[in-house]
mmCIF file of C-alpha atoms and ligand atoms in Angstrom:
data_model
loop_
_atom_site.group_PDB
_atom_site.id
_atom_site.type_symbol
_atom_site.label_atom_id
_atom_site.label_comp_id
_atom_site.label_asym_id
_atom_site.label_seq_id
_atom_site.Cartn_x
_atom_site.Cartn_y
_atom_site.Cartn_z
ATOM 1 C CA UNK F 925 27.617 -61.160 -182.213
ATOM 2 C CA UNK F 926 26.270 -59.856 -178.944
ATOM 3 C CA UNK F 927 29.265 -60.204 -176.743
ATOM 4 C CA UNK F 928 31.904 -58.111 -175.042
ATOM 5 C CA UNK F 929 35.478 -57.792 -176.278
ATOM 6 C CA UNK F 930 37.521 -60.884 -175.538
ATOM 7 C CA UNK F 931 40.007 -60.238 -172.740
ATOM 8 C CA UNK F 932 42.773 -62.351 -174.303
ATOM 9 C CA UNK F 933 42.538 -60.379 -177.555
ATOM 10 C CA UNK F 934 42.550 -57.110 -175.669
ATOM 11 C CA UNK F 935 45.634 -57.958 -173.614
ATOM 12 C CA UNK F 936 47.498 -59.402 -176.575
ATOM 13 C CA UNK F 937 46.979 -56.373 -178.789
ATOM 14 C CA UNK F 938 47.710 -53.944 -175.968
ATOM 15 C CA UNK F 939 51.056 -55.613 -175.243
ATOM 16 C CA UNK F 940 51.963 -55.744 -178.924
ATOM 17 C CA UNK F 941 51.165 -52.072 -179.321
ATOM 18 C CA UNK F 942 53.324 -51.146 -176.296
ATOM 19 C CA UNK F 943 56.169 -53.289 -177.572
ATOM 20 C CA UNK F 944 56.172 -51.784 -181.061
ATOM 21 C CA UNK F 945 56.186 -48.270 -179.616
ATOM 22 C CA UNK F 946 59.177 -49.080 -177.398
ATOM 23 C CA UNK F 947 56.982 -48.610 -174.333
ATOM 24 C CA UNK F 948 56.808 -52.114 -172.959
ATOM 25 C CA UNK F 949 57.944 -52.317 -169.332
ATOM 26 C CA UNK F 950 59.370 -55.367 -167.674
ATOM 27 C CA UNK F 951 61.087 -56.378 -164.464
ATOM 28 C CA UNK F 952 64.789 -56.984 -164.024
ATOM 29 C CA UNK F 953 65.503 -58.687 -160.706
ATOM 30 C CA UNK F 954 68.674 -57.943 -158.776
ATOM 31 C CA UNK F 955 70.662 -61.030 -157.937
ATOM 32 C CA UNK F 956 72.760 -59.262 -155.367
ATOM 33 C CA UNK F 957 73.243 -55.854 -153.897
ATOM 34 C CA UNK F 958 75.949 -53.933 -152.100
ATOM 35 C CA UNK F 959 76.833 -50.253 -151.719
ATOM 36 C CA UNK F 960 75.763 -48.856 -155.044
ATOM 37 C CA UNK F 961 76.578 -51.978 -157.033
ATOM 38 C CA UNK F 962 73.829 -54.325 -158.142
ATOM 39 C CA UNK F 963 74.202 -57.718 -159.699
ATOM 40 C CA UNK F 964 71.871 -58.301 -162.612
ATOM 41 C CA UNK F 965 72.051 -60.434 -165.741
ATOM 42 C CA UNK F 966 74.966 -62.261 -164.106
ATOM 43 C CA UNK F 967 77.295 -59.307 -163.743
ATOM 44 C CA UNK F 968 77.956 -56.445 -161.342
ATOM 45 C CA UNK F 969 76.612 -53.083 -162.482
ATOM 46 C CA UNK F 970 77.103 -49.658 -160.970
ATOM 47 C CA UNK F 971 73.617 -48.519 -160.052
ATOM 48 C CA UNK F 972 72.572 -45.127 -161.415
ATOM 49 C CA UNK F 973 68.860 -45.741 -161.170
ATOM 50 C CA UNK F 974 68.073 -45.971 -157.464
ATOM 51 C CA UNK F 975 66.664 -43.203 -155.284
ATOM 52 C CA UNK F 976 68.938 -44.199 -152.397
ATOM 53 C CA UNK F 977 70.636 -40.804 -152.716
ATOM 54 C CA UNK F 978 72.422 -40.921 -149.358
ATOM 55 C CA UNK F 979 73.292 -44.597 -149.556
ATOM 56 C CA UNK F 980 71.250 -45.179 -146.401
ATOM 57 C CA UNK F 981 69.245 -48.245 -147.449
ATOM 58 C CA UNK F 982 72.132 -50.505 -146.418
ATOM 59 C CA UNK F 983 73.266 -48.459 -143.401
ATOM 60 C CA UNK F 984 73.797 -50.591 -140.271
ATOM 61 C CA UNK F 985 71.941 -48.047 -138.122
ATOM 62 C CA UNK F 986 68.749 -48.506 -140.163
ATOM 63 C CA UNK F 987 69.008 -52.271 -140.030
ATOM 64 C CA UNK F 988 69.605 -52.150 -136.274
ATOM 65 C CA UNK F 989 66.704 -49.723 -135.809
ATOM 66 C CA UNK F 990 64.411 -52.040 -137.756
ATOM 67 C CA UNK F 991 65.455 -55.092 -135.724
ATOM 68 C CA UNK F 992 64.962 -53.418 -132.362
ATOM 69 C CA UNK F 993 61.549 -52.019 -133.224
ATOM 70 C CA UNK F 994 60.406 -55.357 -134.589
ATOM 71 C CA UNK F 995 61.605 -57.242 -131.524
ATOM 72 C CA UNK F 996 59.703 -54.897 -129.256
ATOM 73 C CA UNK F 997 56.514 -54.384 -131.276
ATOM 74 C CA UNK F 998 56.203 -57.394 -133.581
ATOM 75 C CA UNK F 999 56.320 -57.886 -137.318
ATOM 76 C CA UNK F 1000 53.082 -56.203 -138.301
ATOM 77 C CA UNK F 1001 51.033 -53.268 -137.034
ATOM 78 C CA UNK F 1002 47.858 -55.439 -136.939
ATOM 79 C CA UNK F 1003 45.404 -52.662 -137.781
ATOM 80 C CA UNK F 1004 44.898 -49.166 -139.068
ATOM 81 C CA UNK F 1005 46.204 -46.453 -136.767
ATOM 82 C CA UNK F 1006 42.620 -45.417 -136.127
ATOM 83 C CA UNK F 1007 41.990 -48.884 -134.704
ATOM 84 C CA UNK F 1008 44.701 -50.599 -132.629
ATOM 85 C CA UNK F 1009 47.619 -50.167 -135.020
ATOM 86 C CA UNK F 1010 48.784 -46.908 -133.445
ATOM 87 C CA UNK F 1011 52.004 -47.297 -131.440
ATOM 88 C CA UNK F 1012 54.305 -44.956 -129.568
ATOM 89 C CA UNK F 1013 56.992 -45.319 -132.241
ATOM 90 C CA UNK F 1014 54.645 -43.911 -134.900
ATOM 91 C CA UNK F 1015 54.312 -40.815 -132.727
ATOM 92 C CA UNK F 1016 58.073 -40.595 -132.138
ATOM 93 C CA UNK F 1017 58.651 -40.617 -135.878
ATOM 94 C CA UNK F 1018 55.992 -37.937 -136.412
ATOM 95 C CA UNK F 1019 57.629 -35.738 -133.774
ATOM 96 C CA UNK F 1020 61.023 -36.223 -135.411
ATOM 97 C CA UNK F 1021 59.525 -35.066 -138.709
ATOM 98 C CA UNK F 1022 57.931 -31.999 -137.121
ATOM 99 C CA UNK F 1023 61.309 -31.064 -135.620
ATOM 100 C CA UNK F 1024 63.116 -31.648 -138.929
ATOM 101 C CA UNK F 1025 60.653 -29.547 -140.929
ATOM 102 C CA UNK F 1026 59.873 -26.943 -138.288
ATOM 103 C CA UNK F 1027 56.115 -27.522 -138.415
ATOM 104 C CA UNK F 1028 53.639 -28.072 -135.598
ATOM 105 C CA UNK F 1029 53.081 -31.712 -136.490
ATOM 106 C CA UNK F 1030 54.087 -34.649 -138.633
ATOM 107 C CA UNK F 1031 51.749 -37.345 -139.943
ATOM 108 C CA UNK F 1032 52.652 -40.722 -141.441
ATOM 109 C CA UNK F 1033 51.204 -42.393 -144.510
ATOM 110 C CA UNK F 1034 51.809 -45.906 -145.843
ATOM 111 C CA UNK F 1035 53.705 -44.559 -148.861
ATOM 112 C CA UNK F 1036 54.087 -41.401 -150.877
ATOM 113 C CA UNK F 1037 51.579 -42.735 -153.360
ATOM 114 C CA UNK F 1038 49.042 -43.351 -150.611
ATOM 115 C CA UNK F 1039 49.711 -39.920 -149.127
ATOM 116 C CA UNK F 1040 49.001 -38.132 -152.396
ATOM 117 C CA UNK F 1041 45.891 -40.092 -153.299
ATOM 118 C CA UNK F 1042 44.590 -39.729 -149.739
ATOM 119 C CA UNK F 1043 45.292 -36.058 -149.072
ATOM 120 C CA UNK F 1044 44.158 -34.425 -152.296
ATOM 121 C CA UNK F 1045 40.602 -35.867 -152.262
ATOM 122 C CA UNK F 1046 40.341 -34.936 -148.568
ATOM 123 C CA UNK F 1047 41.018 -31.293 -149.392
ATOM 124 C CA UNK F 1048 39.040 -30.838 -152.594
ATOM 125 C CA UNK F 1049 35.817 -32.078 -154.140
ATOM 126 C CA UNK F 1050 33.365 -31.388 -156.944
ATOM 127 C CA UNK F 1051 33.057 -27.638 -156.457
ATOM 128 C CA UNK F 1052 36.771 -27.013 -156.224
ATOM 129 C CA UNK F 1053 39.646 -26.480 -158.612
ATOM 130 C CA UNK F 1054 43.146 -27.947 -158.600
ATOM 131 C CA UNK F 1055 46.198 -26.579 -160.422
ATOM 132 C CA UNK F 1056 48.962 -29.059 -161.025
ATOM 133 C CA UNK F 1057 52.366 -28.644 -162.641
ATOM 134 C CA UNK F 1058 52.519 -30.543 -165.913
ATOM 135 C CA UNK F 1059 55.435 -32.652 -164.676
ATOM 136 C CA UNK F 1060 53.831 -33.703 -161.397
ATOM 137 C CA UNK F 1061 54.169 -37.350 -160.360
ATOM 138 C CA UNK F 1062 51.497 -39.905 -161.296
ATOM 139 C CA UNK F 1063 50.384 -40.228 -157.654
ATOM 140 C CA UNK F 1064 49.452 -36.537 -157.622
ATOM 141 C CA UNK F 1065 47.511 -36.867 -160.857
ATOM 142 C CA UNK F 1066 45.677 -39.912 -159.488
ATOM 143 C CA UNK F 1067 44.839 -38.043 -156.275
ATOM 144 C CA UNK F 1068 43.371 -35.235 -158.328
ATOM 145 C CA UNK F 1069 41.275 -37.618 -160.428
ATOM 146 C CA UNK F 1070 39.947 -39.280 -157.275
ATOM 147 C CA UNK F 1071 38.925 -35.898 -155.854
ATOM 148 C CA UNK F 1072 36.542 -35.172 -158.769
ATOM 149 C CA UNK F 1073 37.589 -31.508 -158.635
ATOM 150 C CA UNK F 1074 38.134 -29.469 -161.833
ATOM 151 C CA UNK F 1075 41.713 -29.996 -162.882
ATOM 152 C CA UNK F 1076 44.079 -27.709 -164.769
ATOM 153 C CA UNK F 1077 47.686 -28.445 -165.621
ATOM 154 C CA UNK F 1078 49.972 -25.459 -165.952
ATOM 155 C CA UNK F 1079 53.140 -25.463 -168.033
ATOM 156 C CA UNK F 1080 56.100 -26.744 -166.068
ATOM 157 C CA UNK F 1081 57.314 -24.112 -163.576
ATOM 158 C CA UNK F 1082 55.441 -21.408 -165.541
ATOM 159 C CA UNK F 1083 53.899 -19.160 -162.907
ATOM 160 C CA UNK F 1084 52.587 -16.686 -165.465
ATOM 161 C CA UNK F 1085 50.491 -19.461 -166.893
ATOM 162 C CA UNK F 1086 49.351 -20.437 -163.406
ATOM 163 C CA UNK F 1087 48.440 -16.872 -162.532
ATOM 164 C CA UNK F 1088 46.408 -16.453 -165.733
ATOM 165 C CA UNK F 1089 44.373 -19.488 -164.717
ATOM 166 C CA UNK F 1090 43.958 -18.275 -161.135
ATOM 167 C CA UNK F 1091 42.811 -14.854 -162.304
ATOM 168 C CA UNK F 1092 40.218 -16.102 -164.725
ATOM 169 C CA UNK F 1093 38.834 -18.703 -162.318
ATOM 170 C CA UNK F 1094 38.540 -16.490 -159.260
ATOM 171 C CA UNK F 1095 34.967 -16.602 -157.973
ATOM 172 C CA UNK F 1096 34.080 -19.547 -160.213
ATOM 173 C CA UNK F 1097 35.070 -22.298 -157.781
ATOM 174 C CA UNK F 1098 34.881 -22.797 -154.050
ATOM 175 C CA UNK F 1099 38.392 -23.790 -152.915
ATOM 176 C CA UNK F 1100 41.561 -23.825 -154.998
ATOM 177 C CA UNK F 1101 44.572 -26.086 -154.476
ATOM 178 C CA UNK F 1102 47.981 -25.687 -156.099
ATOM 179 C CA UNK F 1103 50.111 -28.852 -156.092
ATOM 180 C CA UNK F 1104 53.768 -28.891 -157.038
ATOM 181 C CA UNK F 1105 56.944 -30.817 -156.381
ATOM 182 C CA UNK F 1106 59.915 -28.969 -154.902
ATOM 183 C CA UNK F 1107 62.366 -31.074 -156.942
ATOM 184 C CA UNK F 1108 60.972 -32.680 -160.083
ATOM 185 C CA UNK F 1109 61.685 -36.357 -160.252
ATOM 186 C CA UNK F 1110 62.272 -36.717 -163.985
ATOM 187 C CA UNK F 1111 63.875 -33.312 -164.726
ATOM 188 C CA UNK F 1112 65.919 -32.829 -161.579
ATOM 189 C CA UNK F 1113 64.986 -29.143 -161.572
ATOM 190 C CA UNK F 1114 63.536 -27.054 -158.756
ATOM 191 C CA UNK F 1115 60.255 -25.197 -158.295
ATOM 192 C CA UNK F 1116 60.178 -21.407 -157.806
ATOM 193 C CA UNK F 1117 58.938 -21.791 -154.243
ATOM 194 C CA UNK F 1118 58.978 -18.212 -152.965
ATOM 195 C CA UNK F 1119 57.055 -16.942 -155.995
ATOM 196 C CA UNK F 1120 54.517 -19.715 -155.475
ATOM 197 C CA UNK F 1121 54.082 -18.730 -151.849
ATOM 198 C CA UNK F 1122 53.361 -15.216 -153.074
ATOM 199 C CA UNK F 1123 50.684 -16.488 -155.492
ATOM 200 C CA UNK F 1124 49.163 -18.606 -152.754
ATOM 201 C CA UNK F 1125 48.836 -15.523 -150.557
ATOM 202 C CA UNK F 1126 47.502 -13.297 -153.302
ATOM 203 C CA UNK F 1127 44.794 -15.712 -154.436
ATOM 204 C CA UNK F 1128 44.063 -17.466 -151.162
ATOM 205 C CA UNK F 1129 44.726 -20.980 -152.431
ATOM 206 C CA UNK F 1130 45.748 -24.092 -150.559
ATOM 207 C CA UNK F 1131 49.351 -25.089 -151.331
ATOM 208 C CA UNK F 1132 50.702 -28.642 -151.276
ATOM 209 C CA UNK F 1133 54.348 -29.403 -152.005
ATOM 210 C CA UNK F 1134 55.725 -32.875 -152.678
ATOM 211 C CA UNK F 1135 59.332 -33.138 -151.442
ATOM 212 C CA UNK F 1136 59.819 -36.796 -152.338
ATOM 213 C CA UNK F 1137 63.213 -36.275 -153.964
ATOM 214 C CA UNK F 1138 64.450 -33.267 -151.987
ATOM 215 C CA UNK F 1139 64.003 -34.742 -148.510
ATOM 216 C CA UNK F 1140 67.350 -35.725 -147.014
ATOM 217 C CA UNK F 1141 69.413 -34.200 -149.810
ATOM 218 C CA UNK F 1142 68.539 -30.490 -149.717
ATOM 219 C CA UNK F 1143 68.554 -28.101 -146.749
ATOM 220 C CA UNK F 1144 71.219 -27.505 -144.129
ATOM 221 C CA UNK F 1145 69.822 -30.373 -142.027
ATOM 222 C CA UNK F 1146 68.466 -32.465 -144.854
ATOM 223 C CA UNK F 1147 64.977 -31.069 -144.274
ATOM 224 C CA UNK F 1148 64.378 -30.543 -147.995
ATOM 225 C CA UNK F 1149 63.956 -27.454 -150.140
ATOM 226 C CA UNK F 1150 61.223 -25.920 -148.006
ATOM 227 C CA UNK F 1151 63.232 -24.601 -145.081
ATOM 228 C CA UNK F 1152 61.960 -24.173 -141.550
ATOM 229 C CA UNK F 1153 61.152 -20.513 -142.059
ATOM 230 C CA UNK F 1154 58.940 -21.225 -145.068
ATOM 231 C CA UNK F 1155 57.389 -24.488 -143.906
ATOM 232 C CA UNK F 1156 54.691 -22.867 -141.791
ATOM 233 C CA UNK F 1157 53.402 -20.977 -144.835
ATOM 234 C CA UNK F 1158 52.798 -24.176 -146.814
ATOM 235 C CA UNK F 1159 49.622 -26.051 -145.906
ATOM 236 C CA UNK F 1160 50.876 -29.531 -146.733
ATOM 237 C CA UNK F 1161 54.457 -30.665 -147.245
ATOM 238 C CA UNK F 1162 54.785 -34.295 -148.227
ATOM 239 C CA UNK F 1163 57.960 -36.364 -148.251
ATOM 240 C CA UNK F 1164 58.854 -40.012 -148.460
ATOM 241 C CA UNK F 1165 61.106 -42.301 -146.419
ATOM 242 C CA UNK F 1166 61.613 -44.560 -149.429
ATOM 243 C CA UNK F 1167 64.133 -42.429 -151.306
ATOM 244 C CA UNK F 1168 67.046 -40.563 -149.704
ATOM 245 C CA UNK F 1169 66.041 -41.857 -146.270
ATOM 246 C CA UNK F 1170 66.570 -45.448 -147.366
ATOM 247 C CA UNK F 1171 63.406 -46.916 -145.801
ATOM 248 C CA UNK F 1172 59.742 -46.982 -146.731
ATOM 249 C CA UNK F 1173 56.592 -44.987 -146.096
ATOM 250 C CA UNK F 1174 55.800 -41.303 -146.221
ATOM 251 C CA UNK F 1175 55.212 -38.297 -144.026
ATOM 252 C CA UNK F 1176 53.410 -35.003 -144.114
ATOM 253 C CA UNK F 1177 54.638 -31.929 -142.224
ATOM 254 C CA UNK F 1178 51.676 -29.759 -141.298
ATOM 255 C CA UNK F 1179 49.739 -27.781 -138.699
ATOM 256 C CA UNK F 1180 47.898 -29.323 -135.802
ATOM 257 C CA UNK F 1181 44.516 -28.450 -137.316
ATOM 258 C CA UNK F 1182 45.234 -29.955 -140.734
ATOM 259 C CA UNK F 1183 46.570 -33.090 -139.052
ATOM 260 C CA UNK F 1184 43.332 -33.508 -137.081
ATOM 261 C CA UNK F 1185 41.412 -32.962 -140.296
ATOM 262 C CA UNK F 1186 43.384 -35.560 -142.280
ATOM 263 C CA UNK F 1187 43.075 -38.116 -139.489
ATOM 264 C CA UNK F 1188 39.343 -37.833 -140.033
ATOM 265 C CA UNK F 1189 39.255 -37.496 -143.802
ATOM 266 C CA UNK F 1190 42.209 -39.117 -145.571
ATOM 267 C CA UNK F 1191 40.843 -42.487 -146.600
ATOM 268 C CA UNK F 1192 44.232 -44.059 -147.354
ATOM 269 C CA UNK F 1193 45.200 -43.399 -143.741
ATOM 270 C CA UNK F 1194 41.929 -44.450 -142.139
ATOM 271 C CA UNK F 1195 41.289 -47.605 -144.160
ATOM 272 C CA UNK F 1196 44.801 -49.037 -144.468
ATOM 273 C CA UNK F 1197 47.064 -50.916 -142.053
ATOM 274 C CA UNK F 1198 49.627 -48.793 -140.165
ATOM 275 C CA UNK F 1199 53.277 -49.009 -141.194
ATOM 276 C CA UNK F 1200 54.964 -52.020 -139.551
ATOM 277 C CA UNK F 1201 57.327 -51.500 -136.586
ATOM 278 C CA UNK F 1202 60.493 -52.516 -138.465
ATOM 279 C CA UNK F 1203 59.858 -49.861 -141.089
ATOM 280 C CA UNK F 1204 59.247 -47.220 -138.436
ATOM 281 C CA UNK F 1205 62.442 -48.260 -136.608
ATOM 282 C CA UNK F 1206 64.512 -47.895 -139.780
ATOM 283 C CA UNK F 1207 62.922 -44.530 -140.590
ATOM 284 C CA UNK F 1208 63.605 -43.223 -137.077
ATOM 285 C CA UNK F 1209 67.259 -44.208 -137.442
ATOM 286 C CA UNK F 1210 67.415 -42.520 -140.868
ATOM 287 C CA UNK F 1211 66.053 -39.209 -139.587
ATOM 288 C CA UNK F 1212 68.586 -39.303 -136.753
ATOM 289 C CA UNK F 1213 71.409 -39.943 -139.228
ATOM 290 C CA UNK F 1214 70.521 -36.773 -141.147
ATOM 291 C CA UNK F 1215 71.775 -34.896 -138.103
ATOM 292 C CA UNK F 1216 74.626 -37.220 -137.152
ATOM 293 C CA UNK F 1217 76.135 -37.914 -140.569
ATOM 294 C CA UNK F 1218 75.745 -34.842 -142.786
ATOM 295 C CA UNK F 1219 78.687 -36.040 -144.905
ATOM 296 C CA UNK F 1220 76.460 -38.256 -147.107
ATOM 297 C CA UNK F 1221 74.434 -35.220 -148.078
ATOM 298 C CA UNK F 1222 77.413 -33.001 -148.883
ATOM 299 C CA UNK F 1223 79.044 -35.822 -150.812
ATOM 300 C CA UNK F 1224 76.120 -36.445 -153.165
ATOM 301 C CA UNK F 1225 75.647 -32.701 -153.738
ATOM 302 C CA UNK F 1226 79.331 -32.274 -154.599
ATOM 303 C CA UNK F 1227 79.313 -35.242 -156.972
ATOM 304 C CA UNK F 1228 76.183 -33.928 -158.677
ATOM 305 C CA UNK F 1229 77.596 -30.438 -159.189
ATOM 306 C CA UNK F 1230 80.773 -31.866 -160.739
ATOM 307 C CA UNK F 1231 78.855 -34.275 -162.933
ATOM 308 C CA UNK F 1232 76.438 -31.662 -164.305
ATOM 309 C CA UNK F 1233 79.380 -29.380 -165.070
ATOM 310 C CA UNK F 1234 81.267 -32.137 -166.920
ATOM 311 C CA UNK F 1235 78.171 -33.085 -168.934
ATOM 312 C CA UNK F 1236 77.655 -29.527 -170.032
ATOM 313 C CA UNK F 1237 81.201 -28.238 -170.466
ATOM 314 C CA UNK F 1238 83.042 -31.331 -171.618
ATOM 315 C CA UNK F 1239 80.312 -33.036 -173.600
ATOM 316 C CA UNK F 1240 77.930 -30.255 -174.602
ATOM 317 C CA UNK F 1241 74.954 -32.134 -173.194
ATOM 318 C CA UNK F 1242 72.212 -29.898 -171.866
ATOM 319 C CA UNK F 1243 70.238 -31.094 -168.914
ATOM 320 C CA UNK F 1244 67.547 -29.244 -166.969
ATOM 321 C CA UNK F 1245 68.994 -30.683 -163.743
ATOM 322 C CA UNK F 1246 69.852 -28.604 -160.692
ATOM 323 C CA UNK F 1247 70.224 -31.577 -158.383
ATOM 324 C CA UNK F 1248 71.373 -35.170 -157.890
ATOM 325 C CA UNK F 1249 68.851 -36.312 -160.520
ATOM 326 C CA UNK F 1250 70.430 -35.793 -163.920
ATOM 327 C CA UNK F 1251 68.401 -36.703 -166.998
ATOM 328 C CA UNK F 1252 69.910 -37.018 -170.443
ATOM 329 C CA UNK F 1253 66.986 -36.336 -172.764
ATOM 330 C CA UNK F 1254 67.177 -38.157 -176.085
ATOM 331 C CA UNK F 1255 63.626 -37.744 -177.458
ATOM 332 C CA UNK F 1256 62.296 -41.005 -178.853
ATOM 333 C CA UNK F 1257 61.551 -44.022 -176.671
ATOM 334 C CA UNK F 1258 63.488 -46.458 -178.831
ATOM 335 C CA UNK F 1259 66.591 -44.222 -178.719
ATOM 336 C CA UNK F 1260 66.351 -43.991 -174.941
ATOM 337 C CA UNK F 1261 66.099 -47.790 -174.760
ATOM 338 C CA UNK F 1262 69.116 -48.141 -177.018
ATOM 339 C CA UNK F 1263 71.205 -45.787 -174.900
ATOM 340 C CA UNK F 1264 70.186 -47.559 -171.691
ATOM 341 C CA UNK F 1265 71.114 -50.869 -173.292
ATOM 342 C CA UNK F 1266 74.567 -49.615 -174.321
ATOM 343 C CA UNK F 1267 75.190 -48.299 -170.815
ATOM 344 C CA UNK F 1268 74.113 -51.650 -169.419
ATOM 345 C CA UNK F 1269 76.683 -53.338 -171.652
ATOM 346 C CA UNK F 1270 79.284 -50.920 -170.318
ATOM 347 C CA UNK F 1271 78.522 -51.922 -166.722
ATOM 348 C CA UNK F 1272 76.003 -49.311 -165.598
ATOM 349 C CA UNK F 1273 72.522 -49.983 -164.348
ATOM 350 C CA UNK F 1274 70.455 -47.249 -165.946
ATOM 351 C CA UNK F 1275 66.857 -47.418 -167.105
ATOM 352 C CA UNK F 1276 65.104 -45.582 -169.906
ATOM 353 C CA UNK F 1277 62.243 -43.305 -168.844
ATOM 354 C CA UNK F 1278 59.490 -43.144 -171.433
ATOM 355 C CA UNK F 1279 55.952 -41.824 -171.828
ATOM 356 C CA UNK F 1280 53.644 -41.747 -169.956
ATOM 357 C CA UNK F 1281 56.158 -41.169 -167.161
ATOM 358 C CA UNK F 1282 57.470 -38.179 -169.149
ATOM 359 C CA UNK F 1283 55.798 -36.176 -171.964
ATOM 360 C CA UNK F 1284 55.936 -37.584 -175.518
ATOM 361 C CA UNK F 1285 59.120 -36.807 -177.409
ATOM 362 C CA UNK F 1286 61.156 -36.353 -174.218
ATOM 363 C CA UNK F 1287 62.187 -39.941 -173.507
ATOM 364 C CA UNK F 1288 65.377 -39.997 -171.522
ATOM 365 C CA UNK F 1289 67.740 -41.850 -169.359
ATOM 366 C CA UNK F 1290 67.606 -40.688 -165.791
ATOM 367 C CA UNK F 1291 70.869 -40.806 -163.909
ATOM 368 C CA UNK F 1292 70.575 -40.567 -160.183
ATOM 369 C CA UNK F 1293 73.732 -39.924 -158.280
ATOM 370 C CA UNK F 1294 74.196 -41.219 -154.768
ATOM 371 C CA UNK F 1295 76.701 -40.952 -151.943
ATOM 372 C CA UNK F 1296 77.780 -44.488 -152.844
ATOM 373 C CA UNK F 1297 79.321 -43.368 -156.134
ATOM 374 C CA UNK F 1298 82.983 -42.466 -156.536
ATOM 375 C CA UNK F 1299 84.465 -39.829 -158.815
ATOM 376 C CA UNK F 1300 85.862 -42.688 -160.917
ATOM 377 C CA UNK F 1301 82.368 -44.142 -161.352
ATOM 378 C CA UNK F 1302 81.276 -40.800 -162.731
ATOM 379 C CA UNK F 1303 84.179 -40.416 -165.156
ATOM 380 C CA UNK F 1304 83.595 -43.938 -166.445
ATOM 381 C CA UNK F 1305 79.917 -43.157 -166.899
ATOM 382 C CA UNK F 1306 80.763 -40.002 -168.834
ATOM 383 C CA UNK F 1307 83.026 -42.012 -171.142
ATOM 384 C CA UNK F 1308 80.331 -44.600 -171.739
ATOM 385 C CA UNK F 1309 77.795 -41.849 -172.412
ATOM 386 C CA UNK F 1310 80.001 -40.153 -174.989
ATOM 387 C CA UNK F 1311 80.380 -43.381 -176.941
ATOM 388 C CA UNK F 1312 76.703 -44.308 -176.540
ATOM 389 C CA UNK F 1313 75.068 -41.081 -177.707
HETATM 390 C C1 LIG T 2225 58.284 -41.574 -155.582
HETATM 391 C C2 LIG T 2225 57.344 -40.444 -155.528
HETATM 392 C C3 LIG T 2225 56.141 -40.548 -154.847
HETATM 393 C C4 LIG T 2225 55.674 -41.845 -154.252
HETATM 394 O O1 LIG T 2225 56.365 -42.118 -153.079
HETATM 395 P P1 LIG T 2225 56.451 -43.646 -152.580
HETATM 396 O O2 LIG T 2225 56.788 -43.507 -151.140
HETATM 397 O O3 LIG T 2225 57.504 -44.291 -153.392
HETATM 398 O O4 LIG T 2225 55.107 -44.244 -152.807
HETATM 399 C C5 LIG T 2225 55.337 -39.445 -154.762
HETATM 400 N N1 LIG T 2225 55.701 -38.279 -155.344
HETATM 401 C C6 LIG T 2225 56.844 -38.150 -156.025
HETATM 402 C C7 LIG T 2225 57.188 -36.846 -156.636
HETATM 403 C C8 LIG T 2225 57.691 -39.239 -156.151
HETATM 404 O O5 LIG T 2225 58.809 -39.124 -156.856
#
């Protein structure tokens, strides 16, 4: 028969395959929500799966900031910032980011995903080469694919491997870009930033660092892992407002020249509607709170240190984590699902992380600690983990 594959057959077999491999994803709607406790499947669950590390998503200051901005500027931005969607509050938020990070400028993007898929293709094209840590987020990988540049993944945090690649490729490509995360979202471990800066200098590459999970939690002012003294040496630092900052959208901290360049080249910025006023108002309030209420940051860091220690010393569980993101790696997808299910039964909202989000054979549950948790929450979780594993 001269016909294409039937779409119903294709979708049916694809879903069955995912299901049998323990890889099927589905939604689980919250029925209610308050300070670190979600209601789902009819019962309250302590939430260990959100990225609201500072507990700011429900903070009255963010809600107030959103209301005020919306009352003044309206519900939507009405256009791309390059058209008539550009408002004073967008610029205020960009200045606040530049101050926080110690860079010349800040620049907003609709989301972290849009930032990564917009920036990378602006910087590199067919004649260029991009080096990406093996554990980099999907949005980085997609940005690289869109750029059409040659693409090499180096072993996670392995700078010897990266340097080998840089050495052998020197003179073969036009520009080179290294992309990393400062805090890896599924491992909770940190990048060797100063060594990377050294490699960048030695080989003359562009360096882009994604601080999605470090922003707000790390740094003396919540600026992230790249401190003010180092920030100027990194070409592009990206962060999001959707995680520790409790809002939505993303920013880049960068030089004046690179900002002018991206305003002209980053397609996800040029051809997409500006962030709405309410979102900007909430984000402005969140950045201000980093300065005014440092206690959320110290609280989550303290909880995380205690929790990692208890996992290791009391339960003999090894985790790569050096942060508030603490994975318990179990290996197979079905085992990770089973563990998540048993934790759910015990009153904890935890989700299994499976390929392709993480490499094959490293399925895990990812526990993210937040300032909303109490020490008792953590000891109960440890108990449930010891009976579930
Ligand atoms: C979440 C995340 C993003 C995407 O950010 P959003 O604002 O949620 O779109 C990008 N990079 C990393 C490392 C992330 O964890």
